[in-house]
XYZ file of C-alpha atoms in Angstrom:
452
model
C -144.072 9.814 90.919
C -142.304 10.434 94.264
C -144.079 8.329 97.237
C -143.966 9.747 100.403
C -144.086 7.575 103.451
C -146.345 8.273 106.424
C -145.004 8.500 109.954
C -145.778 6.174 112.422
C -146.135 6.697 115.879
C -143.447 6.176 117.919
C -144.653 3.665 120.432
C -146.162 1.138 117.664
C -143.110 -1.146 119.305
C -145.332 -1.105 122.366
C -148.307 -2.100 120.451
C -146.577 -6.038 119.772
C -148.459 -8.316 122.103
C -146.819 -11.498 122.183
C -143.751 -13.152 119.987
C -143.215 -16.338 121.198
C -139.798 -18.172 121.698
C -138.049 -19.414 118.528
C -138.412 -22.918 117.748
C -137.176 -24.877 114.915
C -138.980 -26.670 111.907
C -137.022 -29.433 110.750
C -137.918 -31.327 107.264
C -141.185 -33.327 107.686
C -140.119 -36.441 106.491
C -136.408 -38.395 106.288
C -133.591 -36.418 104.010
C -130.185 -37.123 103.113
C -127.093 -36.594 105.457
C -124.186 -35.542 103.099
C -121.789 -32.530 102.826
C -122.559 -30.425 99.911
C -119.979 -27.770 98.349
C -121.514 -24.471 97.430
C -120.207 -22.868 93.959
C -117.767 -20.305 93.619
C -120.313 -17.469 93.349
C -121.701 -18.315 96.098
C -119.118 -18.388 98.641
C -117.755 -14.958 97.511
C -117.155 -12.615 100.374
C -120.006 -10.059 99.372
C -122.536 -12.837 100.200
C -121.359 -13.928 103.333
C -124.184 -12.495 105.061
C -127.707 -12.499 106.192
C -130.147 -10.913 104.227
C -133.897 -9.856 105.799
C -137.250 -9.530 103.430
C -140.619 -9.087 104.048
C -143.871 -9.449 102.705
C -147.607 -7.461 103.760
C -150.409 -9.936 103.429
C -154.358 -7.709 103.429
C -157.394 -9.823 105.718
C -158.648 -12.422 102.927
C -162.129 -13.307 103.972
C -162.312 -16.448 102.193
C -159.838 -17.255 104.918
C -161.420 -16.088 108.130
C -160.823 -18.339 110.969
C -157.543 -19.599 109.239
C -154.719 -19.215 111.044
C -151.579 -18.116 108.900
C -149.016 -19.246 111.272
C -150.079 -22.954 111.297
C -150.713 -23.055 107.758
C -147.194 -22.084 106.647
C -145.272 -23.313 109.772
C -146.344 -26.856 108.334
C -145.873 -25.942 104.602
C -142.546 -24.874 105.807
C -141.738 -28.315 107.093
C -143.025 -30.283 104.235
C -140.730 -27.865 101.791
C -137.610 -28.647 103.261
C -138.093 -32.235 102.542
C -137.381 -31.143 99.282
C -135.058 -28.655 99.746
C -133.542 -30.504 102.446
C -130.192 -28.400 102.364
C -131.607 -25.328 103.891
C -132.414 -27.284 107.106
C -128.699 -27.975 107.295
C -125.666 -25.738 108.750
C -123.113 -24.337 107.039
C -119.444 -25.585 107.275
C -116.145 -24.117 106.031
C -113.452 -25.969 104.636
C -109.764 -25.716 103.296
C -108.771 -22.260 102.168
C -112.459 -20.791 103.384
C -114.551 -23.494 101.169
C -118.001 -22.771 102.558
C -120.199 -26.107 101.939
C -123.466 -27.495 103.760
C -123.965 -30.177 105.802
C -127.050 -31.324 105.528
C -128.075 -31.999 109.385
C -132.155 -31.682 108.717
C -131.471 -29.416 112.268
C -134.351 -27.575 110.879
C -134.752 -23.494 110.404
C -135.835 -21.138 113.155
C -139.610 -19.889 113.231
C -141.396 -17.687 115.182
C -144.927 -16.815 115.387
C -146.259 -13.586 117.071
C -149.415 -11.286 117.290
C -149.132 -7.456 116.551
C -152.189 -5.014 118.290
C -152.049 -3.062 114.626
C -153.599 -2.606 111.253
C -151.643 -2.590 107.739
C -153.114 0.716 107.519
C -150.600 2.155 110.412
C -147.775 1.478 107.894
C -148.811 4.150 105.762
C -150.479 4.569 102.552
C -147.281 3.136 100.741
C -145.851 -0.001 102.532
C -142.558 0.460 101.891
C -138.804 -0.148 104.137
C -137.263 1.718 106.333
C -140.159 -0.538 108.285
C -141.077 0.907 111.985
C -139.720 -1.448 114.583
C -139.065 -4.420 112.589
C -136.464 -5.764 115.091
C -140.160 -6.680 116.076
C -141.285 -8.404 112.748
C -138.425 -10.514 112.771
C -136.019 -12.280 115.286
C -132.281 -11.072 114.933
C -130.451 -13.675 117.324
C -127.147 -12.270 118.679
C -125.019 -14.777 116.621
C -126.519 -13.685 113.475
C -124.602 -10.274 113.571
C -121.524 -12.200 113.123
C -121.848 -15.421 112.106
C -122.778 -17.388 108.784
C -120.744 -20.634 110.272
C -122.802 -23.260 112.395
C -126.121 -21.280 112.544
C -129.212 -21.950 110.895
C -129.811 -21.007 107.698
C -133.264 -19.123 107.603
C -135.438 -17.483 110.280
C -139.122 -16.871 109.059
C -141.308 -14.813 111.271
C -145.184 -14.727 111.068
C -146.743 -12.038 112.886
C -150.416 -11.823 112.660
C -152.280 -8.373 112.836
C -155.542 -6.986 114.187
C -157.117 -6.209 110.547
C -156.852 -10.095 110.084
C -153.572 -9.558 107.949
C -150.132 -10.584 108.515
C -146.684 -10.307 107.866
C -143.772 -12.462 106.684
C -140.388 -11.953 107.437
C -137.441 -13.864 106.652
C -133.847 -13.492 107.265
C -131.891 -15.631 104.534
C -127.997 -16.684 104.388
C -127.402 -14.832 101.418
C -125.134 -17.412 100.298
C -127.618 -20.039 99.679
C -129.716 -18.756 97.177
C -130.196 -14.874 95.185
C -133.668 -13.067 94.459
C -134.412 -16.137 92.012
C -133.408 -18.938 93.922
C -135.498 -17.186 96.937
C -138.315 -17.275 95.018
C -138.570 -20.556 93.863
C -138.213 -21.706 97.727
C -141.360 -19.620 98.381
C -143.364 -20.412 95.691
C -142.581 -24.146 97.067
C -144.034 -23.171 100.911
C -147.112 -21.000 99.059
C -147.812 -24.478 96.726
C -148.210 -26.759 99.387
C -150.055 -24.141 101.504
C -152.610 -24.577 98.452
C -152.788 -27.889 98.864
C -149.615 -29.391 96.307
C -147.924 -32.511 97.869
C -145.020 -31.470 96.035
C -143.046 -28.111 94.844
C -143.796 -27.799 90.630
C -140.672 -27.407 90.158
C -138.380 -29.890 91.829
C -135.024 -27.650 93.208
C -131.648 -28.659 91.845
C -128.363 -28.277 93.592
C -125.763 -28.783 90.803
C -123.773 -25.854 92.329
C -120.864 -27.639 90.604
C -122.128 -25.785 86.913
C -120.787 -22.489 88.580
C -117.471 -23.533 89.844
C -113.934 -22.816 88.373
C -113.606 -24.355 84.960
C -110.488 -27.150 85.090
C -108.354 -25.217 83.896
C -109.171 -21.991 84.843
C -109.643 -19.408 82.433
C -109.266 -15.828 83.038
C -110.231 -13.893 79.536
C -111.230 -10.591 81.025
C -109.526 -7.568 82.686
C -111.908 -7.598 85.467
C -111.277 -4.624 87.351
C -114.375 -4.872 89.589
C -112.507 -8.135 91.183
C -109.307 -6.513 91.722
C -107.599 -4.239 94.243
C -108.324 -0.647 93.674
C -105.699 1.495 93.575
C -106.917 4.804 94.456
C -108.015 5.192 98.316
C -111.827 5.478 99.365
C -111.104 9.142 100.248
C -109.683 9.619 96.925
C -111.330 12.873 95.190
C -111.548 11.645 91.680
C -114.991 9.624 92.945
C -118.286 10.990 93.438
C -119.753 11.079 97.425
C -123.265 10.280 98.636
C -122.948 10.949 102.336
C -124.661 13.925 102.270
C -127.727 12.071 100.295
C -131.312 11.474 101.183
C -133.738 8.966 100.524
C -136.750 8.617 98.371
C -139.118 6.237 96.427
C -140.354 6.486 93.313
C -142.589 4.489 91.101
C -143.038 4.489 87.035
C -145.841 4.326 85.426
C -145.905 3.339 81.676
C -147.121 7.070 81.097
C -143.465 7.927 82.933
C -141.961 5.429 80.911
C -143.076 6.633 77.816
C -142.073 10.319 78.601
C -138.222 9.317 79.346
C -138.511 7.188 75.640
C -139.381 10.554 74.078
C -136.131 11.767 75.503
C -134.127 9.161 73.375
C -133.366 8.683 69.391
C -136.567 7.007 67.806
C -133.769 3.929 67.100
C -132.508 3.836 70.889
C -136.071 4.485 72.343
C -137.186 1.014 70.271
C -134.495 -0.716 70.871
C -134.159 -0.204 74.863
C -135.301 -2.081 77.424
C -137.017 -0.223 80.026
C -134.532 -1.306 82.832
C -131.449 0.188 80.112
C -133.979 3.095 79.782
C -134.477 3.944 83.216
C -130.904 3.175 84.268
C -129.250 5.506 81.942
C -131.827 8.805 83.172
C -130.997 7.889 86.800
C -127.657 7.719 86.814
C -127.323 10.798 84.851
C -129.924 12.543 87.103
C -128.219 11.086 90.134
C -124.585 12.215 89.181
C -126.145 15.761 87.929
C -127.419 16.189 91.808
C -124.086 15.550 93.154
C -123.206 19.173 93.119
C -119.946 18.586 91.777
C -117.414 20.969 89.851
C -114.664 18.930 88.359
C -115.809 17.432 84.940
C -112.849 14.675 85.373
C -114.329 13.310 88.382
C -115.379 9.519 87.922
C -118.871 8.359 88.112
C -119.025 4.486 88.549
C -122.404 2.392 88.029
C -122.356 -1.212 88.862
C -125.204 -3.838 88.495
C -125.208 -7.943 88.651
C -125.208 -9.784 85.235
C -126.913 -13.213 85.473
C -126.244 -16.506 83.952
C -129.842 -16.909 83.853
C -130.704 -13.761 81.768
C -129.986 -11.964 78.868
C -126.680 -12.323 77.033
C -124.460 -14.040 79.967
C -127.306 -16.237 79.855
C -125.545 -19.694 79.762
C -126.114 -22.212 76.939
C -126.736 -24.915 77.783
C -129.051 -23.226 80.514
C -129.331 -23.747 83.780
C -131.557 -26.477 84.817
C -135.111 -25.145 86.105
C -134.813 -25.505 89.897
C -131.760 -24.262 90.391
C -131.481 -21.899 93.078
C -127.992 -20.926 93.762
C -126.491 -17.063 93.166
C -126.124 -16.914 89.588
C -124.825 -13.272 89.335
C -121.434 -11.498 89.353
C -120.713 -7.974 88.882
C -120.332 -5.349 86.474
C -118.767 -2.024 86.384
C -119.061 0.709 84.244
C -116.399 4.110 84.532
C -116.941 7.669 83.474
C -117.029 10.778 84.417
C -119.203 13.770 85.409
C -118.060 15.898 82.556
C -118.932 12.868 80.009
C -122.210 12.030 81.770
C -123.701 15.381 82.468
C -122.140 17.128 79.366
C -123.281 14.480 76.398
C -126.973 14.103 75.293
C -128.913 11.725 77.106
C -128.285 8.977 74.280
C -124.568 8.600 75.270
C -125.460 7.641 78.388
C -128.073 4.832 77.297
C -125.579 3.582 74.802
C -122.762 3.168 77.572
C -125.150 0.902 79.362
C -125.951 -1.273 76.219
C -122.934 -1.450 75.501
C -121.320 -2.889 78.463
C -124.504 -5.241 78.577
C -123.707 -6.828 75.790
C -119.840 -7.112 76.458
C -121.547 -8.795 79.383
C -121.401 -12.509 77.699
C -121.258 -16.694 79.563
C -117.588 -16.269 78.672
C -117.269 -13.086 81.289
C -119.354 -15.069 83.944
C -117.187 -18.063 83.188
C -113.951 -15.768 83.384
C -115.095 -13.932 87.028
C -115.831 -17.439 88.841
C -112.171 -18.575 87.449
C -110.806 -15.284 88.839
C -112.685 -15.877 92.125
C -111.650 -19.365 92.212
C -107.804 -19.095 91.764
C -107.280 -15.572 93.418
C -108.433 -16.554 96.889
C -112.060 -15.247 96.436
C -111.164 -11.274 96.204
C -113.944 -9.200 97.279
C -115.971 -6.861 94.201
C -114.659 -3.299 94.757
C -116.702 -0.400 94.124
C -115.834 3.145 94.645
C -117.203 5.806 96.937
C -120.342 7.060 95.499
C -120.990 3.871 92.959
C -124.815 4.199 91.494
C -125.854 0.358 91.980
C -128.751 -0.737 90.521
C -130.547 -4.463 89.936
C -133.575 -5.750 88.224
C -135.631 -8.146 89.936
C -138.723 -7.796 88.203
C -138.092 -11.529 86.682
C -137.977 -12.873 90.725
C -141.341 -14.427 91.469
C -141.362 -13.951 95.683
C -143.745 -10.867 94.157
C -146.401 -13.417 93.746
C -146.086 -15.407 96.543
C -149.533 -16.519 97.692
C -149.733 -18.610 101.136
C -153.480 -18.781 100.453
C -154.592 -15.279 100.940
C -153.459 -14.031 97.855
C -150.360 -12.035 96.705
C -148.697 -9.472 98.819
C -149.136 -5.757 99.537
C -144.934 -5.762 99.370
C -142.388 -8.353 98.660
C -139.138 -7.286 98.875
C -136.205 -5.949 101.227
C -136.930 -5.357 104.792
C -133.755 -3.056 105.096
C -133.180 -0.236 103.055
C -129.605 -0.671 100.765
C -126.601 1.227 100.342
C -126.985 0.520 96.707
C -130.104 1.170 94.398
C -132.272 -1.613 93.945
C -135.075 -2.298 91.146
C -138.447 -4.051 92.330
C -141.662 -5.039 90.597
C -144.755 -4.511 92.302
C -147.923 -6.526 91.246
C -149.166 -2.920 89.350
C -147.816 -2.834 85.816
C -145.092 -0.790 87.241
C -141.510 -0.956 88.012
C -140.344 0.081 91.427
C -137.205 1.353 91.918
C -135.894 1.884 95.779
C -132.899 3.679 96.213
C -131.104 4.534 99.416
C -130.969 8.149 98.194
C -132.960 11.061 96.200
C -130.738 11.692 93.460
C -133.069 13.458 91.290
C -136.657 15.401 91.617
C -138.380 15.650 88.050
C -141.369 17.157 86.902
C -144.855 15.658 86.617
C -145.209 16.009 82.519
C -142.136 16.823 80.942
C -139.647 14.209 83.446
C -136.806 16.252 82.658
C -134.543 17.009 85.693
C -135.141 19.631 87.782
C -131.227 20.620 88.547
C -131.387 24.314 89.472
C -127.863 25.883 89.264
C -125.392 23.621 88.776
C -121.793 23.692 87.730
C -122.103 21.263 85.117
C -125.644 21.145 83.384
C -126.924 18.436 81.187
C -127.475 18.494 77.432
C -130.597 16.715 76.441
């Protein structure tokens, strides 16, 4: 189903009544001072960056007279005694090292008040969000800087209906959708009432560094230099794109498993499902006439889940990036002109090639080749799952969320759960309109047509 998103008025900017100055939180109680090294996934050059979310909170009225701002401005404080680095500042060593000192400076907060309703962001709270330069702080050092700056910045902005919003700008290299949400969850628990997170955060960012010796066992081409140019014509172009959101249903998702072999539809995950009709769909609506041209699709593989899932595991706490990337190469002629079940078994298969020995292999490559940046061509379909992250059911007290999830819309494709039995995928583009029964792409005229 294709959501469309209500227009707001232009001067709801004007309609923000008071954001007061920043000030900092710093851990409620005494914390260690000592230099801690992030992991070599984590100080990869893709991460270096700050990263805003958000979350919609609806009037609660078991809560009336409660203010949200106090409630979670001294959760806040009482989490970081426990995770204690994220009130630190962010250092960088020999040869671009990135590790955390752990100053207990504190995080910024501000609280503000916002003369609106959740009902003037539409129907379907979704990003691009109206005026959230608003909603959340951007100081002028975080365009540039990850180095010497604090870590978070968490915005509460209460709203006339009684509701709020969260907002929180992350340095992406601290923790990834997991990691966030365990933080979270941490603030929301002792919001409730917990003295203590339930589950107590590990660093251990030592588990994904460079093994001694390094070990390079794949080919890797999504870590190395690409030779063709980003103008080069052999790689599919979004710039004339659009954007769109679409949510589905288990009704949708049962329609694209009719699509498949009886033994593929059983055997596929919905994410593998719904990944292989986009980015057929999406490379379909590219309009384009040379069957040779290459269609890329990249997505993270984690060494918390599925089969790069590491053994031993992880220990539960630990909130560091646990993801590196994957590729997968074809073309337009391949994707467009095979049946559908080609594609799907292109993305099983490279999911299973997708083993602890090739997460091992990519932090050993990004270890001993000076931390070279993942390369993606022009045009590549990215897509993540984060239905497994938990800041979906974040509850501060008033209960879960309208939305959880990114503030900003991505140049990639992203894949979010929403608290309906749904999976929600946002993508920075419409790359495919399908009808309401049959889901089968509507794709007009085109040079190269699709075989079901």
């Amino acid at each position: 189903m294709l959501l469309r998103k209500s227009s707001l008025s232009s001067a709801l900017s004007m309609m923000f009544k008071v954001r007061s100055p920043a000030k900092i939180v710093a851990p409620a109680g005494p914390t260690p001072h000592e230099l801690k090294l992030l992991s070599d996934i984590d100080d990869q050059p893709g991460l270096r960056l700050h990263l805003p979310l958000v979350q919609f909170y609806s009037y609660n009225p078991s809560m009336a007279r409660k203010d949200p701002v106090r409630i979670i401005r001294e959760a806040l404080s009482k989490a970081l005694v426990f995770y204690y680095p994220l009130a630190g500042r962010l250092r960088e060593g020999t040869n671009g090292k990135l590790m955390v000192d752990c100053t207990a400076e504190g995080v910024l907060f501000i609280e503000a008040d916002a003369d609106v309703t959740l009902d003037q962001f539409g129907v379907d709270i979704m990003p691009p969000f109206p005026c959230f330069d608003e909603l959340l702080y951007l100081a002028p050092s975080f365009d540039t800087r990850i180095i010497n700056t604090p870590l978070l910045v968490i915005q509460v902005t209460r709203l006339k209906c009684g509701g709020f919003i969260f907002a929180i700008r992350m340095n992406r290299t601290m923790f990834d959708g997991a990691g966030l949400g365990l933080f979270l969850n941490a603030i929301a628990e002792i919001a409730r009432g917990a003295l203590k997170p339930s589950i107590t955060p590990v660093w251990c960012r030592d588990l994904l560094c460079a093994r001694d010796p390094p070990r390079v066992t794949s080919l890797l081409p999504e870590y190395q230099q690409q030779q063709q140019s980003v103008h080069d014509h052999r790689t599919l172009s979004s710039s004339k794109a659009c954007k769109g959101y679409f949510f589905f249903g288990p009704k949708e998702i049962d329609a694209l498993r009719r699509l498949f072999p009886p033994h593929l539809a059983h055997s596929s995950s919905t994410f593998e499902v719904l990944t292989a009709f986009l980015w057929r769909c999406r490379t379909a609506a590219m309009d384009c006439q040379n069957p040779n041209q290459e269609a890329h699709l990249m997505y993270p593989v984690s060494a918390c889940f599925g089969p790069a899932r590491f053994n031993p595991l992880l220990p539960e706490g630990y909130y560091g990036n646990t993801f590196v990337g994957l590729r997968i190469v074809s073309t337009v002629g391949m994707l467009c002109g095979h049946p559908l079940s080609y594609v799907l078994e292109l993305v099983k298969k490279s999911k299973k090639e997708a083993s602890e020995e090739y997460v091992h292999s990519t932090i050993d490559r990004l270890a001993t080749k000076g931390r070279p940046p993942f390369t993606s061509a022009p045009g590549t379909f990215a897509v993540s799952d984060n239905t497994k992250y938990e800041f979906r059911d974040v509850n501060f007290r008033w209960g879960k969320p309208l939305y959880s999830g990114l503030a900003e819309s991505e140049k990639a494709g992203g894949v979010h759960g929403s608290d309906r039995p749904k999976i929600r995928f946002d993508f920075d583009e419409i790359w495919v309109i399908f009808g309401p029964t049959s889901m089968q792409p509507e794709l007009g005229s085109k040079p190269i047509k699709p075989t079901q």
